[in-house]
Coordinates of N, CA, C and O in Angstrom, one line a residue:
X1 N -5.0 -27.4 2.1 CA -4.6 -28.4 3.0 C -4.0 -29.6 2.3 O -3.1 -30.3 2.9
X2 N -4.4 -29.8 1.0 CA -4.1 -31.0 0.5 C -2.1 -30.8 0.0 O -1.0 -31.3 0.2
X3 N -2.6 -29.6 -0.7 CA -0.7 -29.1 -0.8 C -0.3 -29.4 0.3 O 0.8 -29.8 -0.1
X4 N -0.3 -29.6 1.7 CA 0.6 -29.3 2.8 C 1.9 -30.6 2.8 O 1.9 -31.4 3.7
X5 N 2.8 -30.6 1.7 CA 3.9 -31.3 1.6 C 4.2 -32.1 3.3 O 4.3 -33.3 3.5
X6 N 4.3 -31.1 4.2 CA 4.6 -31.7 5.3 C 4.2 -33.4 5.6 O 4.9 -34.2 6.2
X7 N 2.7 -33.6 5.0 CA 2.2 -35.1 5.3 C 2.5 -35.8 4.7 O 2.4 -37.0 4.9
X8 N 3.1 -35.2 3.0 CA 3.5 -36.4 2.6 C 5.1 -36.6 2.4 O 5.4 -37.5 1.6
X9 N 6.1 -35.8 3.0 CA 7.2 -35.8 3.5 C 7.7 -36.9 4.5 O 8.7 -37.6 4.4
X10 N 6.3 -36.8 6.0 CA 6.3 -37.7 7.0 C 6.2 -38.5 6.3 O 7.3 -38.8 5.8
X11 N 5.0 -39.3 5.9 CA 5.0 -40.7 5.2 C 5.5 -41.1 4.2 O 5.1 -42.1 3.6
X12 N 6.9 -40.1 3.8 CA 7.4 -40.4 2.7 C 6.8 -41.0 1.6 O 7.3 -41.8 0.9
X13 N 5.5 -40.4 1.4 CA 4.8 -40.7 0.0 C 5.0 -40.0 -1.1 O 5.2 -38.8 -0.9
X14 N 5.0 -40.2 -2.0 CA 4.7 -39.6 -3.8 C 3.8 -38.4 -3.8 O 2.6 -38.6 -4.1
X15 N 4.1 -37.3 -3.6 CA 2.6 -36.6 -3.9 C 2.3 -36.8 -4.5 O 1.3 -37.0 -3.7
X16 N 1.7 -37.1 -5.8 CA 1.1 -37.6 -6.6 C 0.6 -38.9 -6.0 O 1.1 -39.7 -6.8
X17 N -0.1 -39.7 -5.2 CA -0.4 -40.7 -4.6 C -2.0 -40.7 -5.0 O -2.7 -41.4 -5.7
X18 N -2.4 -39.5 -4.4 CA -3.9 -39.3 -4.6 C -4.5 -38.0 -5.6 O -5.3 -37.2 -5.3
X19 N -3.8 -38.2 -6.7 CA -3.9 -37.3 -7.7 C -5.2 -36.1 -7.4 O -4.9 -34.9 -7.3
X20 N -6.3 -36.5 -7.2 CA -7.5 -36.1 -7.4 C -7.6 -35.4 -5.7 O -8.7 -35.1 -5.3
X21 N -6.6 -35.4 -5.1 CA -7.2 -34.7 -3.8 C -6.9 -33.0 -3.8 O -7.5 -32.3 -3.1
X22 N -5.8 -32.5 -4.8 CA -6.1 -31.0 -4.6 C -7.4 -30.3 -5.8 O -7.7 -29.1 -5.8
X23 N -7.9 -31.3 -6.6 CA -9.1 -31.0 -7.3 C -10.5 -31.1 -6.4 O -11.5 -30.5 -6.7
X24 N -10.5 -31.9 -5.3 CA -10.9 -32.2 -4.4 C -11.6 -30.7 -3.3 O -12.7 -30.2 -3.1
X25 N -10.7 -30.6 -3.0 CA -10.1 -29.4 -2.2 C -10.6 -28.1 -2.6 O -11.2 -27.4 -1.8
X26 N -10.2 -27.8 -4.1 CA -10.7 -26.4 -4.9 C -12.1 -26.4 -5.0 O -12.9 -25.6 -4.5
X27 N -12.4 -27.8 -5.9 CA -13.6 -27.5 -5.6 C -15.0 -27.4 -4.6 O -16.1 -27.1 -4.9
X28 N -14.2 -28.2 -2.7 CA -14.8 -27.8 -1.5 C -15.2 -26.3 -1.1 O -16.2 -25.6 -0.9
X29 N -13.5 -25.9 -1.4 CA -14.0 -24.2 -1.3 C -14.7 -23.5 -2.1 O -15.1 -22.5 -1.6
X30 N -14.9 -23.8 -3.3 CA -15.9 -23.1 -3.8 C -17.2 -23.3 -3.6 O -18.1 -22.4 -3.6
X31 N -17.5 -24.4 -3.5 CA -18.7 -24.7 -2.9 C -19.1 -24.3 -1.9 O -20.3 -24.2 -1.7
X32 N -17.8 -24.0 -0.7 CA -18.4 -23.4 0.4 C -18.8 -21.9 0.0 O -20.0 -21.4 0.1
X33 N -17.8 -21.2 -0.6 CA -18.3 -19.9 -0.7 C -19.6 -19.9 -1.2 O -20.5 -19.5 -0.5
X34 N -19.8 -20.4 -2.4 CA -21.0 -20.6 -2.9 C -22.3 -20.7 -1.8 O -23.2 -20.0 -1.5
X35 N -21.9 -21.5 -1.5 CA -23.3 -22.2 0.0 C -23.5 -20.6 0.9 O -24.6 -20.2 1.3
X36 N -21.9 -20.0 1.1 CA -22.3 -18.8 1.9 C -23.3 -17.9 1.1 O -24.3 -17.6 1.7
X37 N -23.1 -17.7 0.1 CA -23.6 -16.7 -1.2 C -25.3 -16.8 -1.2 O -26.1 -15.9 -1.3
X38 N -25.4 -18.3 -1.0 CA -26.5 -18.5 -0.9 C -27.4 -17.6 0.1 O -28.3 -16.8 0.1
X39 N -26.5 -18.5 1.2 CA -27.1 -17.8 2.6 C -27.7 -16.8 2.9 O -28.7 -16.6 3.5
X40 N -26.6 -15.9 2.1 CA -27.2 -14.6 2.5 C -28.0 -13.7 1.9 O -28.6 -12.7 2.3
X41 N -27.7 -14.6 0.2 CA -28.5 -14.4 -0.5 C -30.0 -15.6 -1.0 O -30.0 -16.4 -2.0
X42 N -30.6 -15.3 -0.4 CA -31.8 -16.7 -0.6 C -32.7 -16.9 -2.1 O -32.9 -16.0 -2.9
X43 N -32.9 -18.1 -2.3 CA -32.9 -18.2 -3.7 C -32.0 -18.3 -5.1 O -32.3 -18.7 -6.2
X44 N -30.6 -18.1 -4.5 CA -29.7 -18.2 -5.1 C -29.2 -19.9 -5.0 O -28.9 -20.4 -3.9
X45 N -29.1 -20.3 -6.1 CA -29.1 -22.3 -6.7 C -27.2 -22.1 -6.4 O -26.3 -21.3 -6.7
X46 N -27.4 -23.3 -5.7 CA -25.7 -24.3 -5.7 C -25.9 -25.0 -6.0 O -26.9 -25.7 -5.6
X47 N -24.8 -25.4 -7.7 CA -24.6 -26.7 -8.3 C -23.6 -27.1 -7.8 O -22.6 -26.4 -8.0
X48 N -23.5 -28.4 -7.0 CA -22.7 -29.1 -6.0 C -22.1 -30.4 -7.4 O -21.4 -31.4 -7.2
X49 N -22.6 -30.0 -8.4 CA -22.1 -31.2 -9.5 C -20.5 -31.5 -9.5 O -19.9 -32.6 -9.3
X50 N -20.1 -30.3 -9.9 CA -18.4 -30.2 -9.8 C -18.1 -31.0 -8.4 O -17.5 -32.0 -8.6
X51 N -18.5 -30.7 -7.1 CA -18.0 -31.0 -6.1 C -18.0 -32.2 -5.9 O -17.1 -32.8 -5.3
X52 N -19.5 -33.1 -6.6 CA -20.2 -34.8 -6.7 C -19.5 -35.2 -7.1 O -19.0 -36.1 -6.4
X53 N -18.4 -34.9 -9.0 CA -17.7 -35.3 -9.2 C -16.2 -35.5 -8.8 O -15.5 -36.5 -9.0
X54 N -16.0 -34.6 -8.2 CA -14.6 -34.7 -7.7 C -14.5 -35.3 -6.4 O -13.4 -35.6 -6.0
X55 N -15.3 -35.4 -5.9 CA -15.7 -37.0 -4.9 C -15.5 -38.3 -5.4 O -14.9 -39.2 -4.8
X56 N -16.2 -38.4 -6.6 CA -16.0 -39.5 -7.5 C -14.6 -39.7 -7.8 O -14.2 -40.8 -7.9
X57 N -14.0 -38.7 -8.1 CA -12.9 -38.9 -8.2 C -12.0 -39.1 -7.5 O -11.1 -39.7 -8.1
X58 N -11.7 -38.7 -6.3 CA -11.4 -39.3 -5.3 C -11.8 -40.9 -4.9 O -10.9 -41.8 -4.7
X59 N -13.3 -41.1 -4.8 CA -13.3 -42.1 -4.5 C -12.5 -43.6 -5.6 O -12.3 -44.8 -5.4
X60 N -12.3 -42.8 -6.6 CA -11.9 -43.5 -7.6 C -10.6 -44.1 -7.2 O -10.3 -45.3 -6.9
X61 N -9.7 -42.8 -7.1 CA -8.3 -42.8 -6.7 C -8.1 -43.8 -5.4 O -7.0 -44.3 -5.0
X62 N -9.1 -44.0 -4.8 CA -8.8 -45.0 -3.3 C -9.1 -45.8 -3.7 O -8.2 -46.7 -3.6
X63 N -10.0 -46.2 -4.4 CA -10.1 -47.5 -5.2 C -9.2 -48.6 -5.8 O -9.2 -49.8 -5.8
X64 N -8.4 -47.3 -6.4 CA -7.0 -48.0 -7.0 C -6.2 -48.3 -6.5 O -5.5 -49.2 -6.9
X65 N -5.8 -47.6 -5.4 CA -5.0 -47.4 -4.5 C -5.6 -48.7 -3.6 O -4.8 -49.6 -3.6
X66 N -6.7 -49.0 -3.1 CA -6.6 -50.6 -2.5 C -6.2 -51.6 -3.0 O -5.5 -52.5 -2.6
X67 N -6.9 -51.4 -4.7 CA -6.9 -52.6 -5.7 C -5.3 -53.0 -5.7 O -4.7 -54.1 -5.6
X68 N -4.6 -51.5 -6.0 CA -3.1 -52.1 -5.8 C -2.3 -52.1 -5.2 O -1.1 -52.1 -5.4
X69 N -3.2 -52.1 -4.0 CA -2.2 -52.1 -2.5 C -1.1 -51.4 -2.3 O -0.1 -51.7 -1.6
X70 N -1.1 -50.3 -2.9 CA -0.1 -49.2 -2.9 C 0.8 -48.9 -1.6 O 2.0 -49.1 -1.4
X71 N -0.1 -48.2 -0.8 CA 0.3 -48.3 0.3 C 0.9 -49.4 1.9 O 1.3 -49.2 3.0
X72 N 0.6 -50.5 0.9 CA 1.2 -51.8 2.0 C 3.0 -51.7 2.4 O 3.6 -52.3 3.4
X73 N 3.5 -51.0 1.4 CA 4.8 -50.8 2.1 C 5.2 -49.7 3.3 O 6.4 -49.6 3.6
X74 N 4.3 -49.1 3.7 CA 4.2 -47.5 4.1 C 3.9 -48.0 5.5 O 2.9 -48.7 5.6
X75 N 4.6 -47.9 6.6 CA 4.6 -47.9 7.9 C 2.9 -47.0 8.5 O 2.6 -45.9 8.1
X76 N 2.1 -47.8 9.3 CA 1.1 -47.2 9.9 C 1.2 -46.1 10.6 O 0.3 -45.3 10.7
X77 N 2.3 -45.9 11.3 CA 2.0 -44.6 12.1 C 2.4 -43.0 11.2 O 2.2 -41.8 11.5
X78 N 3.2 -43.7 9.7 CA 3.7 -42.7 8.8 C 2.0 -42.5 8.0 O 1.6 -41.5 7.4
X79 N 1.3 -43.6 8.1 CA 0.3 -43.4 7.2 C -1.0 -42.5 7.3 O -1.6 -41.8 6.5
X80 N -1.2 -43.0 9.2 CA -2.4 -42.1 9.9 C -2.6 -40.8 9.4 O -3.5 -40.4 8.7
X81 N -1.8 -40.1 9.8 CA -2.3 -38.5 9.5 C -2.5 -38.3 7.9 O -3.4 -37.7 7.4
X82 N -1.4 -38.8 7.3 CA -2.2 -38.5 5.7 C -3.8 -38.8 5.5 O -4.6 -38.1 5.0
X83 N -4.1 -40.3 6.0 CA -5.3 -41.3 5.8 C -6.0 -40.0 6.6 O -7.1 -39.8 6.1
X84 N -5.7 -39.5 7.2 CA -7.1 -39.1 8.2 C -7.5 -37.4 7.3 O -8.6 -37.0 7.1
X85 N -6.4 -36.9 7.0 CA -6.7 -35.7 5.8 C -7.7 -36.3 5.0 O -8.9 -35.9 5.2
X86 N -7.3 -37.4 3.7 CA -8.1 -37.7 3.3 C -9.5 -37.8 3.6 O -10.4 -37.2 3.1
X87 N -9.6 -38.7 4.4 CA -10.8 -38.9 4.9 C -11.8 -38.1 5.5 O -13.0 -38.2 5.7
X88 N -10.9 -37.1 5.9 CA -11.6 -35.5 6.5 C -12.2 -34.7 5.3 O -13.4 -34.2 5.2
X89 N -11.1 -34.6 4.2 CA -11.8 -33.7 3.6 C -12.8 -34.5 2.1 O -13.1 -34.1 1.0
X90 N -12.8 -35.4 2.6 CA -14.0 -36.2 1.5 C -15.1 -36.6 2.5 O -15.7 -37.5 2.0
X91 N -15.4 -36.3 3.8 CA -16.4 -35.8 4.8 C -16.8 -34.3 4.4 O -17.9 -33.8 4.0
X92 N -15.5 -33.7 4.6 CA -16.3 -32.0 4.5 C -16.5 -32.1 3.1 O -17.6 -31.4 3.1
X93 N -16.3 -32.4 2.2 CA -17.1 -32.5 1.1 C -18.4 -33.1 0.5 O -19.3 -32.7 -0.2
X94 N -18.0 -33.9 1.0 CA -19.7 -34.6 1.8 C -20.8 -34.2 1.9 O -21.9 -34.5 1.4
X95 N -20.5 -33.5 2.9 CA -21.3 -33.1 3.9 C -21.4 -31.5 3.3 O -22.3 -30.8 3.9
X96 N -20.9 -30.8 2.4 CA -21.1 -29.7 2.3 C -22.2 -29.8 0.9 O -23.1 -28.9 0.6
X97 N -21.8 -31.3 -0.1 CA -22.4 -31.6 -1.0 C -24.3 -31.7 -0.5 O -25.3 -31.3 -1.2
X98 N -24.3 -32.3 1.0 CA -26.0 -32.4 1.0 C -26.3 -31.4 1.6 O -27.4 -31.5 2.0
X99 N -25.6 -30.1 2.0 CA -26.0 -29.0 2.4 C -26.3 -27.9 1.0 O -26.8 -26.8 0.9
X100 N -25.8 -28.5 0.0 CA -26.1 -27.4 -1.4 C -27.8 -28.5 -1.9 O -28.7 -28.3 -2.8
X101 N -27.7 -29.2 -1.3 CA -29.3 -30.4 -1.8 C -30.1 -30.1 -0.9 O -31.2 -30.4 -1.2
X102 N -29.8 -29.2 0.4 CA -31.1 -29.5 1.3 C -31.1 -27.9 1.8 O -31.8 -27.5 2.8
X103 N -30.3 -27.1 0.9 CA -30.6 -25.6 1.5 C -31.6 -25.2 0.6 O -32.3 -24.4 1.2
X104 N -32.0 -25.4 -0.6 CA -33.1 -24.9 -0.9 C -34.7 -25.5 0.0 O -35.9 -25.0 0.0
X105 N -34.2 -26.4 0.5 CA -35.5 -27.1 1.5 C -36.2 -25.9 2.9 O -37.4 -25.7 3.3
X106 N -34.6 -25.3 3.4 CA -35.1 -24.7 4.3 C -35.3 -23.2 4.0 O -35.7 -22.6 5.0
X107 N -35.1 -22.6 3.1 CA -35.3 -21.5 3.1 C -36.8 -21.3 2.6 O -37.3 -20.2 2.5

């Protein structure tokens, strides 16, 4: 999803804007697979580390991206849907991060 040129075509942005979001990305899905792996196989450990970090790194990248107001020339209705990718998939990352912390809980 993060490849999908189309969003940053519309908002006429840099792909390179949010460097760290198709590292992002790679390593969500593997972690999902992983988490399924688990599933089905119980007892089997997810290290969600890779995935912690490249959150961090993301969150880094918005960081800078406030500090230097990067985006202040960029029309809001061109901006929403990219902003909201983001922010989706550093939720499903998230959220998939405290599901590899709390599936050893429930099994």
């Amino acid at each position: 999803m993060a490849e999908d040129s189309a969003l940053y075509v519309h908002a006429q942005l840099e792909p390179g804007l949010v460097p760290s979001l198709p590292a992002l990305v790679e390593k969500t899905a593997q972690t999902f697979a992983a988490l399924a792996g688990a599933v089905r196989n119980p007892g089997q450990i997810v290290n969600a580390a890779e995935l912690d970090a490249a959150i961090g790194d993301l969150d880094a990248d918005l960081a800078r991206l406030r500090q230097q107001h990067a985006t202040s020339p960029f029309a809001l209705d061109r901006m929403l849907p990219f902003w909201a990718l983001v922010f989706n998939l550093r939720e499903v990352a998230q959220d998939l991060k405290q599901l590899a912390l709390t599936l050893p809980d429930l099994g």
